[in-house]
Coordinates of C-alpha atoms in Angstrom, one line a residue:
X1 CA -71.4 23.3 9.4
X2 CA -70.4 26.5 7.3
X3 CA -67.7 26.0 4.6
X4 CA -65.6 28.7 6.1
X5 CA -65.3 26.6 8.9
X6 CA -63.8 23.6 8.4
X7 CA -60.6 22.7 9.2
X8 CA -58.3 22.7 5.7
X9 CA -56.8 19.0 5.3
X10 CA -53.4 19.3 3.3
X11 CA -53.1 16.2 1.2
X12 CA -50.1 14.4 -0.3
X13 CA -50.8 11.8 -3.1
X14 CA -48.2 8.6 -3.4
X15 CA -47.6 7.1 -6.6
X16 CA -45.5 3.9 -7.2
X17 CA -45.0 1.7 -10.1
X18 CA -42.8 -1.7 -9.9
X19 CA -41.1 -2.0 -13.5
X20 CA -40.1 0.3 -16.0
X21 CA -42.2 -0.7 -18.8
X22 CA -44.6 2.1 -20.3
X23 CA -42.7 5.0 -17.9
X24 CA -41.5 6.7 -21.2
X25 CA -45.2 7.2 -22.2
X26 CA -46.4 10.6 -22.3
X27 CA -49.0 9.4 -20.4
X28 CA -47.8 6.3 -18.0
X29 CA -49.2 4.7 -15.0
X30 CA -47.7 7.0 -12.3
X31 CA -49.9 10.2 -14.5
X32 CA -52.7 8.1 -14.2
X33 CA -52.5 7.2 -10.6
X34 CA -51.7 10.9 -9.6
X35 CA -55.0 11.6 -11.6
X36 CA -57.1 9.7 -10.3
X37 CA -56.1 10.9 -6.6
X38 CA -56.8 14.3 -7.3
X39 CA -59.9 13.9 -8.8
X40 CA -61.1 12.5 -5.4
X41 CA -59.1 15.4 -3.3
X42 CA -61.4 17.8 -5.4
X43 CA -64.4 15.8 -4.8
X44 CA -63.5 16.5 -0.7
X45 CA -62.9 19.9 -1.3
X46 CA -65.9 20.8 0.9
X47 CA -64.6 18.5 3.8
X48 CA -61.2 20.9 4.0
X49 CA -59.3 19.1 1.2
X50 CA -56.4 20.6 -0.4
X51 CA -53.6 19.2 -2.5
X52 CA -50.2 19.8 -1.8
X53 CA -48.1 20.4 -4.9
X54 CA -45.0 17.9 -4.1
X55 CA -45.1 14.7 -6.2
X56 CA -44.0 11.7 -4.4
X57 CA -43.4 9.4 -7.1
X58 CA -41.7 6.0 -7.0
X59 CA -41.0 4.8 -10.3
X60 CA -40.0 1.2 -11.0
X61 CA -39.7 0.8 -7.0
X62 CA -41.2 -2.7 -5.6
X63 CA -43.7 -2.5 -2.6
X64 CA -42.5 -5.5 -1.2
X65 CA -40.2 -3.0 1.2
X66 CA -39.9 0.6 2.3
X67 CA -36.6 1.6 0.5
X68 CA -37.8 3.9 -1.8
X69 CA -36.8 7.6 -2.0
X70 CA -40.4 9.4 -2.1
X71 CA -41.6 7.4 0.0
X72 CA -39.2 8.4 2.6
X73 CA -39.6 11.8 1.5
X74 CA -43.7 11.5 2.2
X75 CA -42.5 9.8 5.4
X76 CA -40.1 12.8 6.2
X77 CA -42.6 15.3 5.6
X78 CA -45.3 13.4 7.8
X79 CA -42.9 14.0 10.8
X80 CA -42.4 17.5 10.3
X81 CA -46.1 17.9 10.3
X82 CA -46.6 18.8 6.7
X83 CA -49.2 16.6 5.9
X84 CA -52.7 15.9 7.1
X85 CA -53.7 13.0 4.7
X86 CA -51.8 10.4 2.6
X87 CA -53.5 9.6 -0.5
X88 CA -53.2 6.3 -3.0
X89 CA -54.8 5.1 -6.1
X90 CA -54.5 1.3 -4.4
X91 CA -53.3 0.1 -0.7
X92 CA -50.8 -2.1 -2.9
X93 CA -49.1 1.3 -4.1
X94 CA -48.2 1.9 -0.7
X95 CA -46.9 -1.5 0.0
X96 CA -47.4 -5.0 -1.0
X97 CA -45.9 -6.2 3.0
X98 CA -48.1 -6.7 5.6
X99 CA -45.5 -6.5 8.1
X100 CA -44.6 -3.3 6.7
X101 CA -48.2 -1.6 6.4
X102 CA -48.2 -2.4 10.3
X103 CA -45.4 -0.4 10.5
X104 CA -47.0 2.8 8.2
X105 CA -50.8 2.5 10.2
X106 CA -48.4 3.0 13.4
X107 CA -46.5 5.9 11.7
X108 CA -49.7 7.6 10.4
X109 CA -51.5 7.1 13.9
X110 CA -48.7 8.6 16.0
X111 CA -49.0 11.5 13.5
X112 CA -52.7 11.6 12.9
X113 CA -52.0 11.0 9.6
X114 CA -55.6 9.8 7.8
X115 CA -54.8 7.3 4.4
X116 CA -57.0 7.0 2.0
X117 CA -57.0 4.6 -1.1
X118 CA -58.9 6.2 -3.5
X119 CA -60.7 3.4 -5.4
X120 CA -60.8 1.4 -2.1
X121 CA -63.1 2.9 0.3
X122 CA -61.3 2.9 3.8
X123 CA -61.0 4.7 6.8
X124 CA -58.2 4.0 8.8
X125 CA -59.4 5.7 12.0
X126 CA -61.9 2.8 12.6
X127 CA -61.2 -0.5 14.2
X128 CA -63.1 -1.9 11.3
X129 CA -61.4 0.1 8.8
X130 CA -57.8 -1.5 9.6
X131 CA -59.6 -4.7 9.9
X132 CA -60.6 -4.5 6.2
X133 CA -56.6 -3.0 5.1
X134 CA -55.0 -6.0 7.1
X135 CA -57.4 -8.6 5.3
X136 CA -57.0 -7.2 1.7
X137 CA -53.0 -6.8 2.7
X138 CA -52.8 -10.3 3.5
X139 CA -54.0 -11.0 -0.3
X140 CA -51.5 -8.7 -1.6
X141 CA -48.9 -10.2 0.3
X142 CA -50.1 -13.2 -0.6
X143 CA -50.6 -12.7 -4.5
X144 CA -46.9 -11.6 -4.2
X145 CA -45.3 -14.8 -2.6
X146 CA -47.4 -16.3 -4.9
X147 CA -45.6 -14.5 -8.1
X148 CA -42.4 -14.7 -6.3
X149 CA -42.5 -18.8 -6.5
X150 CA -44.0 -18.1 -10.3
X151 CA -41.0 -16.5 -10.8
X152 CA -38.7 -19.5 -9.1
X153 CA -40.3 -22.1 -10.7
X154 CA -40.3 -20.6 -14.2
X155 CA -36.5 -19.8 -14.0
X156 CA -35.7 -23.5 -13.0
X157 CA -37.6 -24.6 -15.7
X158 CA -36.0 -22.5 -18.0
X159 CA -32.4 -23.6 -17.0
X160 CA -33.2 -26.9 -17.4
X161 CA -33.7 -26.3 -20.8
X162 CA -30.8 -24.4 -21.3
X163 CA -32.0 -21.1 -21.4
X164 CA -30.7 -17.8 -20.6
X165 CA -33.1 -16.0 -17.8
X166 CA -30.9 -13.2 -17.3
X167 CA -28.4 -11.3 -15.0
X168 CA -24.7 -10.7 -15.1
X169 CA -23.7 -12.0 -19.0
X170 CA -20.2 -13.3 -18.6
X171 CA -17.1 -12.3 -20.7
X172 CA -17.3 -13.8 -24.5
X173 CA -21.2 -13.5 -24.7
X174 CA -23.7 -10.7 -25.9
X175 CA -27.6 -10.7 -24.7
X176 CA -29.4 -10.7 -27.7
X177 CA -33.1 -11.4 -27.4
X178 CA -32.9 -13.0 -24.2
X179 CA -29.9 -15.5 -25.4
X180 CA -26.6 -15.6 -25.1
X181 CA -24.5 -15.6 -28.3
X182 CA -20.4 -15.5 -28.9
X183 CA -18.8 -11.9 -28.7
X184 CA -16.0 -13.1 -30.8
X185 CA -13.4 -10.5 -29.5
X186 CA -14.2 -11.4 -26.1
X187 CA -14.4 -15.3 -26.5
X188 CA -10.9 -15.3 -27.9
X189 CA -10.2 -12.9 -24.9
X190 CA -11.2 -16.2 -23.0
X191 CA -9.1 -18.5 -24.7
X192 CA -5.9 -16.8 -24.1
X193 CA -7.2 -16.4 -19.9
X194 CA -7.5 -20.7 -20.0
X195 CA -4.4 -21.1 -22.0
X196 CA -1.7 -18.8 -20.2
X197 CA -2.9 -20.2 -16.9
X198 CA -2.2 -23.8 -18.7
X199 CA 1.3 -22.4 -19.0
X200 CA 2.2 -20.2 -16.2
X201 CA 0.6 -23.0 -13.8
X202 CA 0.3 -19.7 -11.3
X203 CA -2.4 -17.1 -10.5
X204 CA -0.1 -14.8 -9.3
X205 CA 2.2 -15.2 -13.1
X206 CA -1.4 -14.9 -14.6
X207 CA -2.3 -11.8 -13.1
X208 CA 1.2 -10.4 -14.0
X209 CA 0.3 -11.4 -17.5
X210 CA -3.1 -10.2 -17.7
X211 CA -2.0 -6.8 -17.0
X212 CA 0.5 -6.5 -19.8
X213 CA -1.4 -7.9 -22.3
X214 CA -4.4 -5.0 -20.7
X215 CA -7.0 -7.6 -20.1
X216 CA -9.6 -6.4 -17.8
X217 CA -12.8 -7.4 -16.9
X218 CA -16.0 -7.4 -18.7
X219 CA -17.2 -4.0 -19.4
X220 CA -20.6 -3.3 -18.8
X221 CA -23.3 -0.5 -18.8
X222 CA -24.8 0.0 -15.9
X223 CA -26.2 2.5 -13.6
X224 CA -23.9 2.0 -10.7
X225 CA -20.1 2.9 -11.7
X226 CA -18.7 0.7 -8.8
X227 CA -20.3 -2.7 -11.2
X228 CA -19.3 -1.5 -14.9
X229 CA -16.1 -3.7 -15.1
X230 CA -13.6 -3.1 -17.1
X231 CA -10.8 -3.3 -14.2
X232 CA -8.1 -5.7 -13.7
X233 CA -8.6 -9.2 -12.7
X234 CA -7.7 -9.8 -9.1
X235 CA -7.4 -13.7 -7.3
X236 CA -11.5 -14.1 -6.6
X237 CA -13.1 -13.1 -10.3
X238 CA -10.1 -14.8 -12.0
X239 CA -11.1 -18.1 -9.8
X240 CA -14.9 -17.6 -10.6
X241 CA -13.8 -17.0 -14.0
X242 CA -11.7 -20.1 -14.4
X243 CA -14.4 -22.4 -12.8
X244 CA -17.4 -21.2 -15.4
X245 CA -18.9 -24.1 -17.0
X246 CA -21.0 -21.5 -18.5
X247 CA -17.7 -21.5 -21.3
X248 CA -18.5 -25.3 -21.9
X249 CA -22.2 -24.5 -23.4
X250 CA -23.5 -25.4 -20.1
X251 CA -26.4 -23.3 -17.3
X252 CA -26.4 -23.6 -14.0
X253 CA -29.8 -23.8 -11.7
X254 CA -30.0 -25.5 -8.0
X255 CA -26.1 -26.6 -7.9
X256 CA -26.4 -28.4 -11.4
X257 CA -24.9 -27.5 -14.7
X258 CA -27.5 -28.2 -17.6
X259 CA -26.8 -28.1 -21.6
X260 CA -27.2 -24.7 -22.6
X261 CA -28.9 -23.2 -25.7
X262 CA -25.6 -20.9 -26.5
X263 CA -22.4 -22.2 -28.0
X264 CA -19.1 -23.2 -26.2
X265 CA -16.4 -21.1 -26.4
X266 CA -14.2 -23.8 -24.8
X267 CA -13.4 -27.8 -25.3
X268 CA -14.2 -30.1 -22.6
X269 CA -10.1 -30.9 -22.7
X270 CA -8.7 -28.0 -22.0
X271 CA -11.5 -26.6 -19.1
X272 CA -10.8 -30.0 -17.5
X273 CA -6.9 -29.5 -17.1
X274 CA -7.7 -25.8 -16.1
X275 CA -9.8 -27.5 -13.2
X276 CA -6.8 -30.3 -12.3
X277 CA -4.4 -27.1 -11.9
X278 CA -7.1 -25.5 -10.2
X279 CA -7.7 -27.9 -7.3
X280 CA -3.8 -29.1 -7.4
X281 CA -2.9 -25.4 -6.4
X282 CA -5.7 -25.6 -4.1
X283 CA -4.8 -28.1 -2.2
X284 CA -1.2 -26.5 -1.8
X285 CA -2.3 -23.2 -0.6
X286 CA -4.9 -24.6 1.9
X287 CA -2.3 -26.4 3.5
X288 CA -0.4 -23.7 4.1
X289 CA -2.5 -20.7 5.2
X290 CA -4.1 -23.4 7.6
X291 CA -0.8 -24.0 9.0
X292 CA 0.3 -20.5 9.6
X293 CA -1.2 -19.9 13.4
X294 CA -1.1 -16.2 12.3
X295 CA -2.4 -13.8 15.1
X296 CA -2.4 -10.9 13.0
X297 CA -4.4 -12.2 9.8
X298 CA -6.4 -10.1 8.4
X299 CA -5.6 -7.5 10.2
X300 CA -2.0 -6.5 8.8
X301 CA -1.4 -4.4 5.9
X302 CA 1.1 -2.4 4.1
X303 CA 1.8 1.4 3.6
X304 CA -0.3 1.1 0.4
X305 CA -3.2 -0.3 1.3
X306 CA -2.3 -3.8 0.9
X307 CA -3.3 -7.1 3.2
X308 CA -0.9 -8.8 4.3
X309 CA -1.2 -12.4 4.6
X310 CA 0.2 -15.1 6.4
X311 CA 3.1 -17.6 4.7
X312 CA 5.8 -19.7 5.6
X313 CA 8.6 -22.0 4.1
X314 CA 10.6 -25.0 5.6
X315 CA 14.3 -24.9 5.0
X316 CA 16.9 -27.8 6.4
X317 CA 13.6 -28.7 8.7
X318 CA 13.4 -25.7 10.0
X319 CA 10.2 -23.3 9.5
X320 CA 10.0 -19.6 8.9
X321 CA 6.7 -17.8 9.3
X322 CA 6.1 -14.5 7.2
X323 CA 3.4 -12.1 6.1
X324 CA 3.5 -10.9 2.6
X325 CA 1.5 -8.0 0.7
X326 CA -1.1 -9.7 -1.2
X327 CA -0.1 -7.2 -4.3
X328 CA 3.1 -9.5 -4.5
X329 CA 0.6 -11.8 -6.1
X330 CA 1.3 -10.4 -9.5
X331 CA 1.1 -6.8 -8.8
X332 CA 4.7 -6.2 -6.9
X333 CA 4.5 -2.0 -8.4
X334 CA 1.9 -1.5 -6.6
X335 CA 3.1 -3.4 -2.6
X336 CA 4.3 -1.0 0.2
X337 CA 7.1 -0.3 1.1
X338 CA 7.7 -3.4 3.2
X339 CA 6.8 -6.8 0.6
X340 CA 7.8 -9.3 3.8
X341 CA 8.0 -9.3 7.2
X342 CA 9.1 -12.0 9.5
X343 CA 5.8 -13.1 11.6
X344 CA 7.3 -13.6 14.4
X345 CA 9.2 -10.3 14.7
X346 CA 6.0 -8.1 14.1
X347 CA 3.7 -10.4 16.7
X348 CA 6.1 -10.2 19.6
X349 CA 6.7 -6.2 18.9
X350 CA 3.1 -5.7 18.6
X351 CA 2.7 -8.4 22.0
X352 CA 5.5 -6.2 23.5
X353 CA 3.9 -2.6 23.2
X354 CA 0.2 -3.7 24.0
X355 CA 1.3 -5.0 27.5
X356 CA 3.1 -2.0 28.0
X357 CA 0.2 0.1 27.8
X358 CA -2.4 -2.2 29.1
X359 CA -3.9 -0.8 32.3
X360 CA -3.4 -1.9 36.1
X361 CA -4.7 -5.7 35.9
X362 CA -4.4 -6.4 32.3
X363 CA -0.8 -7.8 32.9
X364 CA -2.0 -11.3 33.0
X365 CA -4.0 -11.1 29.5
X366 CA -3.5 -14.4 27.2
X367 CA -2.1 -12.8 23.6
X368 CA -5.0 -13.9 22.0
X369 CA -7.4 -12.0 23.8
X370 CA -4.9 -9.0 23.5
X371 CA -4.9 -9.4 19.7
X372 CA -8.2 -9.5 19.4
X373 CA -8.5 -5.8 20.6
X374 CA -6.4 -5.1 17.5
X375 CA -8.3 -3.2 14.4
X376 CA -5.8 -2.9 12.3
X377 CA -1.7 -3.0 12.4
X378 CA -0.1 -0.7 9.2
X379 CA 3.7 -1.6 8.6
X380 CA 6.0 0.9 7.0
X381 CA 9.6 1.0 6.2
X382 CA 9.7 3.6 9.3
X383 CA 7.2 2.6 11.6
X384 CA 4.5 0.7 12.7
X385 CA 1.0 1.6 13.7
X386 CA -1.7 0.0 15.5
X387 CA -5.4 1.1 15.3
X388 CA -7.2 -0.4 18.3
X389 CA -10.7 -1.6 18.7
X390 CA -11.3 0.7 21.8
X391 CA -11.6 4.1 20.9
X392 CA -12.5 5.4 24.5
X393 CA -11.1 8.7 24.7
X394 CA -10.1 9.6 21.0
X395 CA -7.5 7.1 21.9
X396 CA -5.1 8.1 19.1
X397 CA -2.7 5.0 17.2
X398 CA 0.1 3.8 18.7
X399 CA 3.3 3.8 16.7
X400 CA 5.9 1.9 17.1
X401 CA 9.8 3.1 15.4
X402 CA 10.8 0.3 13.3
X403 CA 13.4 0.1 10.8
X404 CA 13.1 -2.9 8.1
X405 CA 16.2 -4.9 7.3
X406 CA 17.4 -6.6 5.0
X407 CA 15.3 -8.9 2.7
X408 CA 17.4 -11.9 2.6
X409 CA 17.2 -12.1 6.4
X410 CA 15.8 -14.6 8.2
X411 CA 14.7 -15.6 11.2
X412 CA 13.9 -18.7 13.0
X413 CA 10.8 -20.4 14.8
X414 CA 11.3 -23.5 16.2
X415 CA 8.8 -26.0 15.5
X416 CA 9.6 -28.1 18.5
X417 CA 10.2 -26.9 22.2
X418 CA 11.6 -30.5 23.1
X419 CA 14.9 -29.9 21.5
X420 CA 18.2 -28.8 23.1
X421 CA 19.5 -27.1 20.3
X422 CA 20.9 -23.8 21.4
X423 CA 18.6 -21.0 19.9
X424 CA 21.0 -18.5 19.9
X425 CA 23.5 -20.4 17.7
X426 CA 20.8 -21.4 15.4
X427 CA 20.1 -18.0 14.9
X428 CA 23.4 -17.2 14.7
X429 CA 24.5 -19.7 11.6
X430 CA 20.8 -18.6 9.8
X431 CA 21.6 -15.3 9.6
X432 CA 25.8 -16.0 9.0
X433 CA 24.7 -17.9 5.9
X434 CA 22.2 -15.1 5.0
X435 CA 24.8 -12.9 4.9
X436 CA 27.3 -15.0 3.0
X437 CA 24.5 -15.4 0.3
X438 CA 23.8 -11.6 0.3
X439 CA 27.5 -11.2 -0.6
X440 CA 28.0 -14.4 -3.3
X441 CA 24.5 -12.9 -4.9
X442 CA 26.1 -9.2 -5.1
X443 CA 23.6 -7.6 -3.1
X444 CA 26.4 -6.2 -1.6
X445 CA 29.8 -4.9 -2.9
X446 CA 31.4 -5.4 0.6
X447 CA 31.1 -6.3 4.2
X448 CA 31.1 -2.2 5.1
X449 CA 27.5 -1.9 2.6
X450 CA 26.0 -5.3 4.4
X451 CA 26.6 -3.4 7.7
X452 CA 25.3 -0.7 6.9
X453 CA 22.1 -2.1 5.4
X454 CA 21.8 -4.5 8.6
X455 CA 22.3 -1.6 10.9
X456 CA 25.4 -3.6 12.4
X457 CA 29.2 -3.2 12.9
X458 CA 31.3 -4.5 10.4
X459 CA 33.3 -6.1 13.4
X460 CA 30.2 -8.2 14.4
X461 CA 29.8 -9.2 10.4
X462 CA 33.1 -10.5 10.3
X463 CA 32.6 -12.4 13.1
X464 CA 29.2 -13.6 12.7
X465 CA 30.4 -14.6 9.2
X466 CA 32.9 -17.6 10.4
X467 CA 29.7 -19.3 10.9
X468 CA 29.1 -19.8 7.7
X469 CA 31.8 -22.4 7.1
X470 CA 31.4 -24.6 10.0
X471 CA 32.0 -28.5 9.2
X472 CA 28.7 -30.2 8.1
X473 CA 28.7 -32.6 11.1
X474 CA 29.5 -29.4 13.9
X475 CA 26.8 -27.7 12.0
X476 CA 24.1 -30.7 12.0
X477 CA 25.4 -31.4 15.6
X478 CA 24.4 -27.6 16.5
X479 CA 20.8 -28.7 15.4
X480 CA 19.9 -32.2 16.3
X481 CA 22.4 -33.7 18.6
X482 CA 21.2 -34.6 22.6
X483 CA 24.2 -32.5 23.9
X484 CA 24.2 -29.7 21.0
X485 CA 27.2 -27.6 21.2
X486 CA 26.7 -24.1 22.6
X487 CA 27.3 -20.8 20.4
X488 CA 30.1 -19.8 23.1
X489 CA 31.6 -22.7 22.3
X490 CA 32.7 -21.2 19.0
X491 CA 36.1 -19.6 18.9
X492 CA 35.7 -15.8 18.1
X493 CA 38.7 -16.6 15.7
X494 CA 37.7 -20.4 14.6
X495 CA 40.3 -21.4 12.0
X496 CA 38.2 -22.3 8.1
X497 CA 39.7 -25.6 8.6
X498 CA 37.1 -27.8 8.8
X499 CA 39.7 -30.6 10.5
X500 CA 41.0 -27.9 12.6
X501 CA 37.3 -26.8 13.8
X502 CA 36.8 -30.8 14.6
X503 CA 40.0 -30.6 17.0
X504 CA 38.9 -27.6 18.4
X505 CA 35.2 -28.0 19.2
X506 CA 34.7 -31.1 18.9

């Protein structure tokens, strides 16, 4: 067949490399690999062969999967129908995955695509040819597991000897031909973390702490910014940190802590009554957040950003839910505009609005199912906005107007429905007594600024006040006895005697 005409074959070569080592050569693996391949391109000149001038070059990019840039550049040309054949010093350049050379031959046949290995004789458009690539793949994939479990079992063996085999060196140490040794800035760094929790006995005091003395993280050079440190502890790292037995000279493999080569920073003492006050504060706050029953966990947060999670404190056996901003844990500057919110307030507004705008049917929904169509709620001294799951339509947020109040208010779940206590006069003394202590405290000057702030008349403060000063016995009466007295039952102009209230109520 004449020269002139043959159909011209454009070919692309692919060159990969796994590590780094030798790429700063003049001359490095990749050069030699791309050298090779064009030598055997000119060698097919007479077949149509002609060498496109893009590089696609992976360098220290493992073949054991696709994600690799020039390689899905290659693969991006190949679709456009820029290339004719794919060429490769070895198969194993391409990929080491057998799963994921199925995946290329299927690519490269929907195209056309031929793939040549250049020191590896193949031709892919024979049923032979594949046969041959899926045999030597299965080597390659095999010789890689292989290394893999090398690997495993040569790092196990290592930590059981205490050595260091790498990855993220913790705060007080320094990588120094492959071992760990004291950073003695940094170890005393650690010291003072161990000791001020000893004292404040508190994460959320720590964290307080931690910021003004302007300890942060480790600080590390890497090549992603998102994982150099150097930012402020928050509650996970600081528990991670607190719980490293790496500090007591030890490495860990398989769940067990081994003696370490490098030095302590700590004492055995003084780790072990971090880890007491460590589980004792554990224990506390597992109880509670299992407790709460919150329907909007996790998905409540403040006007900055914040989550806010699910509390609650008993008072005179009574229990009030909340949700707080987790930056109250430490960081109160930087919480929303709303710290606290009673959780029973929010969840019936939020139950409230939903069924007003649930469609024809819908009525009937239990309120867990309707909070679970709930992405995310945003509370705000002014409003608050729910983000749906459903976003049919460009449904927009809903917003509900909401005004906060104040503070010191409170308000009142009932833990039991068998009682006959009257709800209303519960609620009633709760939030008389609130309001007596927002006075006594000198959160407010008078009974006009409490109004004001609790967006109610001063008449209705004055007489939801008396309440206050009810007689011990009327009051626990109110709250536990079988025929509880009744909030109209109390005189809108009760006397402060307490022997006169007896005569008078009863």
């Amino acid at each position: 067949m004449p020269a002139d005409s043959v159909r011209p074959l454009r070919c692309a070569i692919y060159t990969r490399k796994s590590t780094e080592h030798g790429l700063d050569q003049e001359f490095n693996s990749l050069d030699a690999q791309r050298e090779a391949c064009e030598a055997y391109i000119k060698s097919q000149a007479s077949q149509g062969w002609r060498l496109l001038p893009q590089h696609y070059d992976d360098p220290a990019y493992s073949g054991g999967n696709l994600d690799r840039p020039a390689l899905k550049r290659l693969l991006a040309d190949i679709t456009v129908g820029k290339i004719d054949v794919v060429v490769v010093y070895k198969i194993d350049r391409l990929t080491r995955s057998l799963a994921d050379f199925a995946k290329l031959v299927e690519t490269f046949d929907a195209r056309s695509i031929s793939f040549v290995a250049v020191t590896q004789q193949f031709n892919t458009t024979t049923s032979m040819g594949r046969l041959t690539l899926n045999v030597l793949l299965s080597f390659a994939q095999f010789e890689r597991e292989l290394a893999s479990e090398r690997v495993r079992d040569k790092v196990a063996a290592s930590r059981k000897k205490g050595k260091w085999t790498g990855g993220t060196v913790p705060l007080g140490y320094e990588a120094r031909d492959k071992k760990l040794v004291i950073n003695k800035g940094e170890a005393q760094t650690v010291r003072t973390i161990f000791q001020q929790y000893l004292e404040l006995r508190s994460f959320g005091k720590l964290v307080a702490e931690l910021d003004r003395r302007r300890i942060v993280t480790k600080r590390r050079n890497t090549r992603v910014a998102k994982y150099n440190g150097g930012i402020p502890f928050t509650y996970g790292p600081l528990a991670h940190f607190l719980k490293n037995r790496i500090y007591l000279g030890e490495t860990h493999h398989g769940g067990k802590w081994f003696k370490g080569e490098h030095a302590a920073i700590l004492d055995r003492e003084t780790f072990d009554q971090v880890q007491g006050l460590l589980k004792e504060n554990n224990v506390r706050r597992g109880t509670k957040f299992s407790e709460s029953g919150a329907l909007l966990k996790g998905k409540l947060f403040d006007d900055k950003g914040n989550r806010m999670g699910p509390t609650f404190s008993n008072k005179n056996g009574v229990r009030y839910r909340f949700y707080i901003s987790t930056a109250l844990r430490g960081r109160k500057h930087a919480a929303g505009s709303v710290r606290r919110i009673s959780a029973q307030e929010i969840e019936n507004l939020v139950e409230m609005e939903l069924r007003k705008r649930l469609d024809a049917g819908e009525t009937d929904i239990a309120v867990d199912q309707m909070f679970e169509r709930i992405q995310r709620v945003t509370v705000s001294a002014g409003k608050i906005q729910i983000t749906l799951t459903d976003t049919r339509g460009n449904r927009r947020p809903i917003e509900i107007p909401w005004a906060s109040k104040p503070k010191d208010e409170m308000h009142v779940q009932f833990v039991s429905s068998e009682t006959n206590a009257d709800p209303k006069l519960i609620k009633a003394i709760v939030r008389a007594r609130a309001w007596l202590g927002q006075l006594a405290g000198g959160h407010h000057t008078s009974i006009e600024s409490l109004a004001v702030a609790a967006g109610y008349n001063p008449k209705v403060i004055r007489q939801g006040l008396r309440l206050a000063f009810l007689a011990p016995e009327i009051a626990r009466a109110a709250l536990h006895d079988n025929t509880p007295i009744r909030l109209k039952q109390i005189p809108k102009t009760m006397s402060l005697s307490w022997r006169e209230q007896r005569q008078s109520i009863g």
